[in-house]
N, C-alpha and C. Protein backbone atom coordinates (compact mmCIF):
# COMPACT_ATOMS: atom_id res chain seq x y z
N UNK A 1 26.20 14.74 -8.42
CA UNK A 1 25.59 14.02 -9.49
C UNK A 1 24.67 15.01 -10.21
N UNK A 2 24.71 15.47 -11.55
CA UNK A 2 23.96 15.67 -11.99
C UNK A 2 23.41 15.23 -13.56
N UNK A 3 21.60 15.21 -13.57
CA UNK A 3 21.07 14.99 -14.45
C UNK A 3 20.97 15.74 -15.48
N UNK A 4 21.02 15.73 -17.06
CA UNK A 4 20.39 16.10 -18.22
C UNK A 4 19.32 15.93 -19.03
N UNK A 5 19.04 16.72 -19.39
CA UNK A 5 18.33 16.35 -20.90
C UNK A 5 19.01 16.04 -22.28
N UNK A 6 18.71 15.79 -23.29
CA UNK A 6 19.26 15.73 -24.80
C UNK A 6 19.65 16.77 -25.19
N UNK A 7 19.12 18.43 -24.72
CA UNK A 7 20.16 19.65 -25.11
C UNK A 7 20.87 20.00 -24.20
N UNK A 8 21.76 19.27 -23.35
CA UNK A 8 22.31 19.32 -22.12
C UNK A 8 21.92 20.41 -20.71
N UNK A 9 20.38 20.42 -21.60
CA UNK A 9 20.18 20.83 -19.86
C UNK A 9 20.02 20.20 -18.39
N UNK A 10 20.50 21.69 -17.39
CA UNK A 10 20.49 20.72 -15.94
C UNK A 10 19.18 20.22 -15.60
N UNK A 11 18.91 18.92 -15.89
CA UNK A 11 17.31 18.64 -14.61
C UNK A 11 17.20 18.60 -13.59
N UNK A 12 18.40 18.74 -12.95
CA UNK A 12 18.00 18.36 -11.08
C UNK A 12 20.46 18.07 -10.57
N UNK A 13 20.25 18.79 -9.58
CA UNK A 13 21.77 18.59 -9.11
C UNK A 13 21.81 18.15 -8.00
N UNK A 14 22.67 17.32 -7.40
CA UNK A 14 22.88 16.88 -6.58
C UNK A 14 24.17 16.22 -5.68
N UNK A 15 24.65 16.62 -4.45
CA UNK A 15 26.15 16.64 -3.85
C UNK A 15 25.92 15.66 -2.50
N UNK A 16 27.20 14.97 -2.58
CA UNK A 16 27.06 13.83 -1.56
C UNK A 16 28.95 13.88 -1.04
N UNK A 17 28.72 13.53 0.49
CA UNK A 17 29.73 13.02 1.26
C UNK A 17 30.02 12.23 0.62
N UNK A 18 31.45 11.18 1.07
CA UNK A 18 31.98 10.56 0.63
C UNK A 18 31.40 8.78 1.03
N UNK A 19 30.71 9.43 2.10
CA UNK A 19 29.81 7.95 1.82
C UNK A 19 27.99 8.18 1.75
N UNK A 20 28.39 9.23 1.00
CA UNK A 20 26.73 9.17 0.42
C UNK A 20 25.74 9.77 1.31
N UNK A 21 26.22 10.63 1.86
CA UNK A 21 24.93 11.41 2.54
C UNK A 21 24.91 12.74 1.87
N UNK A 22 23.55 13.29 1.14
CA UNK A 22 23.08 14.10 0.70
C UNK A 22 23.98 15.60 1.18
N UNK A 23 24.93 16.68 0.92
CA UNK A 23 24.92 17.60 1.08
C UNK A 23 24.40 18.90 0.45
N UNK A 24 23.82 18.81 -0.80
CA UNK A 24 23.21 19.79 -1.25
C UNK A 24 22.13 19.08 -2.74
N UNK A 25 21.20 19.60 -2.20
CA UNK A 25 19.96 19.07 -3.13
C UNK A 25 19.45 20.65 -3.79
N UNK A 26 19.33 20.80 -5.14
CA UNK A 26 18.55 21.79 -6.02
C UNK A 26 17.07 21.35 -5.48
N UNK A 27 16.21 22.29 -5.84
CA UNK A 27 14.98 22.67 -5.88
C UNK A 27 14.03 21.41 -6.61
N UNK A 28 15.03 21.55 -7.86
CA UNK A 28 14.47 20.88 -8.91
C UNK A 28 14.57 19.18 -9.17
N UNK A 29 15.11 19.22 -7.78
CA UNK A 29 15.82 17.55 -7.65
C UNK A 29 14.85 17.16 -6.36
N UNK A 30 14.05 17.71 -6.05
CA UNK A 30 13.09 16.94 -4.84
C UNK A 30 12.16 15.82 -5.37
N UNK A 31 11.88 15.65 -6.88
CA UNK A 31 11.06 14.56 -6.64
C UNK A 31 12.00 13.41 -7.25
N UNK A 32 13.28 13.87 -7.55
CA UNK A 32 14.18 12.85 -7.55
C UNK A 32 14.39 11.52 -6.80
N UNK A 33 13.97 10.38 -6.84
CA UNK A 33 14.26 9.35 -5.99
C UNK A 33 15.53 8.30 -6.08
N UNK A 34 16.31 9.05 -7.25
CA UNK A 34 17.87 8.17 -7.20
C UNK A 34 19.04 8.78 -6.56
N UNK A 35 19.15 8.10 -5.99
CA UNK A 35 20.38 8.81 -4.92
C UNK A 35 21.57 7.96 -4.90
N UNK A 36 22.70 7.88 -4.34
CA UNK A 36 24.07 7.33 -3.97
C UNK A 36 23.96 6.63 -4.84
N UNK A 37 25.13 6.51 -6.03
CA UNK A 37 25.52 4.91 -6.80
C UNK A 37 24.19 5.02 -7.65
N UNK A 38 23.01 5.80 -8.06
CA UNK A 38 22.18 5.40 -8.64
C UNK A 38 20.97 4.37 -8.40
N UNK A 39 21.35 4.35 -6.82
CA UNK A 39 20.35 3.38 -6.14
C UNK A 39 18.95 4.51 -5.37
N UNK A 40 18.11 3.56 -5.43
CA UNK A 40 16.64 4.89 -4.96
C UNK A 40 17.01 4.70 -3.69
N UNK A 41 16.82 5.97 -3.27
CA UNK A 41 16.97 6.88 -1.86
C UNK A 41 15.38 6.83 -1.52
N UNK A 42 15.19 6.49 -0.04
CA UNK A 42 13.99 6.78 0.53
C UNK A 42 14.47 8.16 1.31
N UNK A 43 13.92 9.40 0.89
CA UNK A 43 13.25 10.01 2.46
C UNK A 43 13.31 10.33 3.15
N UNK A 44 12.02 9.37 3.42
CA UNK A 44 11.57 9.15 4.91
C UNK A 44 12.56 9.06 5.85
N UNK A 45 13.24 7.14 5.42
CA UNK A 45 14.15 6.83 6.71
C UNK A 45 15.41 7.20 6.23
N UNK A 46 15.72 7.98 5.06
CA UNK A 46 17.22 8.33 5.35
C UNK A 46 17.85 7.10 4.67
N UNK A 47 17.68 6.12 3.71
CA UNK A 47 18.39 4.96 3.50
C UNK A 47 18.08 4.71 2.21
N UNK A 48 19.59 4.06 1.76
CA UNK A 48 18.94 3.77 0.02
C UNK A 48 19.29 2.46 -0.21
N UNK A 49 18.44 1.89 -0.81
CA UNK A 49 18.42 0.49 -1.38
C UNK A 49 19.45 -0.16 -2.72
N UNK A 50 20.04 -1.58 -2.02
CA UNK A 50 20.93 -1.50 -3.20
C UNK A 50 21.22 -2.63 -3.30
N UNK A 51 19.90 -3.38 -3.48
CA UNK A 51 19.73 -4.74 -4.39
C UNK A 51 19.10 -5.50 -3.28
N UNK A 52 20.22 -6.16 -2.94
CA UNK A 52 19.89 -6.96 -1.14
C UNK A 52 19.56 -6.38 0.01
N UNK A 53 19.93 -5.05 0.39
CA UNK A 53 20.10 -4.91 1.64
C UNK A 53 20.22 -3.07 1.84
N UNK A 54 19.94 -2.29 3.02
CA UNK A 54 19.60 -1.03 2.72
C UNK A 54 21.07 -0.58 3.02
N UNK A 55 21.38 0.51 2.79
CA UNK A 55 22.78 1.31 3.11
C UNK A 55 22.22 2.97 3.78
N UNK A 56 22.91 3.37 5.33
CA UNK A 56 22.80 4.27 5.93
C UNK A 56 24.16 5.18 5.35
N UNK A 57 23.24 6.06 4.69
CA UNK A 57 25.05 7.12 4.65
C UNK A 57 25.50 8.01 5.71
N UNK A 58 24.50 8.04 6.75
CA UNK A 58 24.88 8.79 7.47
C UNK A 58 25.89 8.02 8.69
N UNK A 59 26.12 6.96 8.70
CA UNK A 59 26.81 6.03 9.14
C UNK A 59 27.80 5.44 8.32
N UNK A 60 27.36 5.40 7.26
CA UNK A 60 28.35 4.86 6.40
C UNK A 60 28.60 3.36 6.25
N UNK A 61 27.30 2.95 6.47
CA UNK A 61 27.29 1.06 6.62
C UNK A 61 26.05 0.53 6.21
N UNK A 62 25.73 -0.68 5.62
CA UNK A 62 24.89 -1.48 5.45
C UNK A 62 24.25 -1.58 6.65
N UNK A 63 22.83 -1.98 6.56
CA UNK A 63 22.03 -1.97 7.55
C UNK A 63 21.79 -3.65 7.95
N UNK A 64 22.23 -4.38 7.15
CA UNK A 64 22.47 -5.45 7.21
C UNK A 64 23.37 -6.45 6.70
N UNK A 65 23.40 -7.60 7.37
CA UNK A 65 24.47 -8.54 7.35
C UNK A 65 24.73 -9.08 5.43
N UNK A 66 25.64 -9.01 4.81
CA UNK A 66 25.87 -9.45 3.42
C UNK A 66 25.14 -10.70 2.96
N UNK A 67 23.70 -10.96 2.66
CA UNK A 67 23.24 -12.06 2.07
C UNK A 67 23.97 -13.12 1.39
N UNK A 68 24.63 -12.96 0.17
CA UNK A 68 25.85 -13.89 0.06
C UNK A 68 26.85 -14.02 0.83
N UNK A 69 27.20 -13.33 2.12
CA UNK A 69 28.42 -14.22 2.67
C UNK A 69 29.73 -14.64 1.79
N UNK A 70 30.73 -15.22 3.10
CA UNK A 70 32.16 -15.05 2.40
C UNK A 70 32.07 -16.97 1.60
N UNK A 71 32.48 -16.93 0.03
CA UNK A 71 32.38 -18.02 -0.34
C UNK A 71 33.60 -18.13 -0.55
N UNK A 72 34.47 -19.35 -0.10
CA UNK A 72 36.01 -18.97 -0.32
C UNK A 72 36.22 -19.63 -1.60
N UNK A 73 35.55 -20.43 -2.74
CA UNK A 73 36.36 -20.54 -3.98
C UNK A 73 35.19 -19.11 -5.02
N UNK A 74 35.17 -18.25 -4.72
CA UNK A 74 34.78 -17.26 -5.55
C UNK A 74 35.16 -15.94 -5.23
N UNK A 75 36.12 -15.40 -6.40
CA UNK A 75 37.28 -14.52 -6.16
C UNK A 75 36.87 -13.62 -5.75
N UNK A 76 35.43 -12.86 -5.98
CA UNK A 76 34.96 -11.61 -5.60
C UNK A 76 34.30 -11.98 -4.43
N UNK A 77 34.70 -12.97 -3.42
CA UNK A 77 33.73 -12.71 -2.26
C UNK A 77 34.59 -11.62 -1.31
N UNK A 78 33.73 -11.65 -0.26
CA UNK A 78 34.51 -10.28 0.76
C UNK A 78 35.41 -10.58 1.53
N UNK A 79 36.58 -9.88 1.68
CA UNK A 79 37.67 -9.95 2.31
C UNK A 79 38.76 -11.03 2.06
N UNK A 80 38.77 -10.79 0.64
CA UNK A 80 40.05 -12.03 0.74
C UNK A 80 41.08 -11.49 0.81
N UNK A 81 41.71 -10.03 0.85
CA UNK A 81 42.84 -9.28 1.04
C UNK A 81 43.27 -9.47 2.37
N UNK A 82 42.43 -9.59 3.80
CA UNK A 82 42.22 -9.99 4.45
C UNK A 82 42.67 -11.03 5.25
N UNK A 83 41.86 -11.47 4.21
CA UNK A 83 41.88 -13.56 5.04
C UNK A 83 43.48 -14.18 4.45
N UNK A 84 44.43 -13.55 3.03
CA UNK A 84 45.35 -13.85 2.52
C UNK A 84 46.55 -13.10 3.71
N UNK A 85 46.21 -12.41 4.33
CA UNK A 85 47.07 -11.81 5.29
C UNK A 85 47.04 -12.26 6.29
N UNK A 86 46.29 -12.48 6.78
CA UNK A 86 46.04 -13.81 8.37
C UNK A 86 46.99 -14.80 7.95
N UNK A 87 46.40 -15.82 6.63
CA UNK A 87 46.93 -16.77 6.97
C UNK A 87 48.33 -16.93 6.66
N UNK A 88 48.38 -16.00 5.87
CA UNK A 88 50.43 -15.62 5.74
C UNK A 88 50.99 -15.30 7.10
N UNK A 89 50.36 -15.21 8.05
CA UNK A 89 51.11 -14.75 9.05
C UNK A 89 50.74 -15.80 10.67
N UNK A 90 49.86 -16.56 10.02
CA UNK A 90 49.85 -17.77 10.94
C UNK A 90 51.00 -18.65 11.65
N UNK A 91 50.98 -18.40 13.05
CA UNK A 91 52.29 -18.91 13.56
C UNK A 91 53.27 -18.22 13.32
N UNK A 92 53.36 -16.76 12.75
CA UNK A 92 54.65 -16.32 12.65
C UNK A 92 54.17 -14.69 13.79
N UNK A 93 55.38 -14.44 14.75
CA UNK A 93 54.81 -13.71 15.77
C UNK A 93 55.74 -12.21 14.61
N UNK A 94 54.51 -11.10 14.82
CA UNK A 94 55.21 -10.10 13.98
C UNK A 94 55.73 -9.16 15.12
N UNK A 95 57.03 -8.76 14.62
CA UNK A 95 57.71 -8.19 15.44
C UNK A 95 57.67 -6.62 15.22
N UNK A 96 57.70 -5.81 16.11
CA UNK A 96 57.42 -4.30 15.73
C UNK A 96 58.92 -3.62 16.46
C-alpha cells in the first residue's frame, strides 16, 4: 500500500501478507495508523479494527464471533455457498 501527495509523492510505503500482516514498513510510515483494508492498525497488540470486531493477521482470523450472525433471508449473510451445498446433498450419500 502506498500513500501520496497531490505531486505524486511517496508519503509512507507499506507491504502485507496475504492476510495482512505487516512485511515491510518505510521509515516514513511509522506514525501511520492505517493498516490492512484501510482499517487502523494498533501496535501495541498487533490487531486492526474493522468496524465490529478486531482482526489478527498474524493468524489470519477475527478475534471475535460475527455480531450480525447468519440471517437466512439476507443474501449477503455468511455462508450461504455453504449452507446451499448441505442442503442439496441432504439424504443423498456421496459416493467417491
Amino acid at each position: 500500500m502506498v500513500a501520496t501527495d497531490e505531486a505524486g509523492d511517496v508519503l509512507w510505503k507499506e507491504q502485507y501478507s496475504p492476510y495482512g500482516d505487516k512485511i515491510e514498513r518505510a521509515l516514513a510510515s511509522n506514525s501511520n495508523r492505517i493498516g490492512y483494508h484501510g482499517h487502523s492498525h494498533d501496535d501495541h497488540s498487533g490487531l486492526s479494527y474493522m468496524g465490529a470486531r478486531y482482526y489478527d493477521p498474524v493468524l489470519g482470523r477475527f478475534m471475535g464471533v460475527d455480531p450480525v450472525g447468519f440471517v437466512e433471508t439476507n443474501l449477503h449473510s455468511a455462508n450461504r455457498y455453504a449452507r446451499q451445498f448441505c442442503l442439496h446433498y441432504v439424504g443423498r450419500p456421496i459416493k467417491l
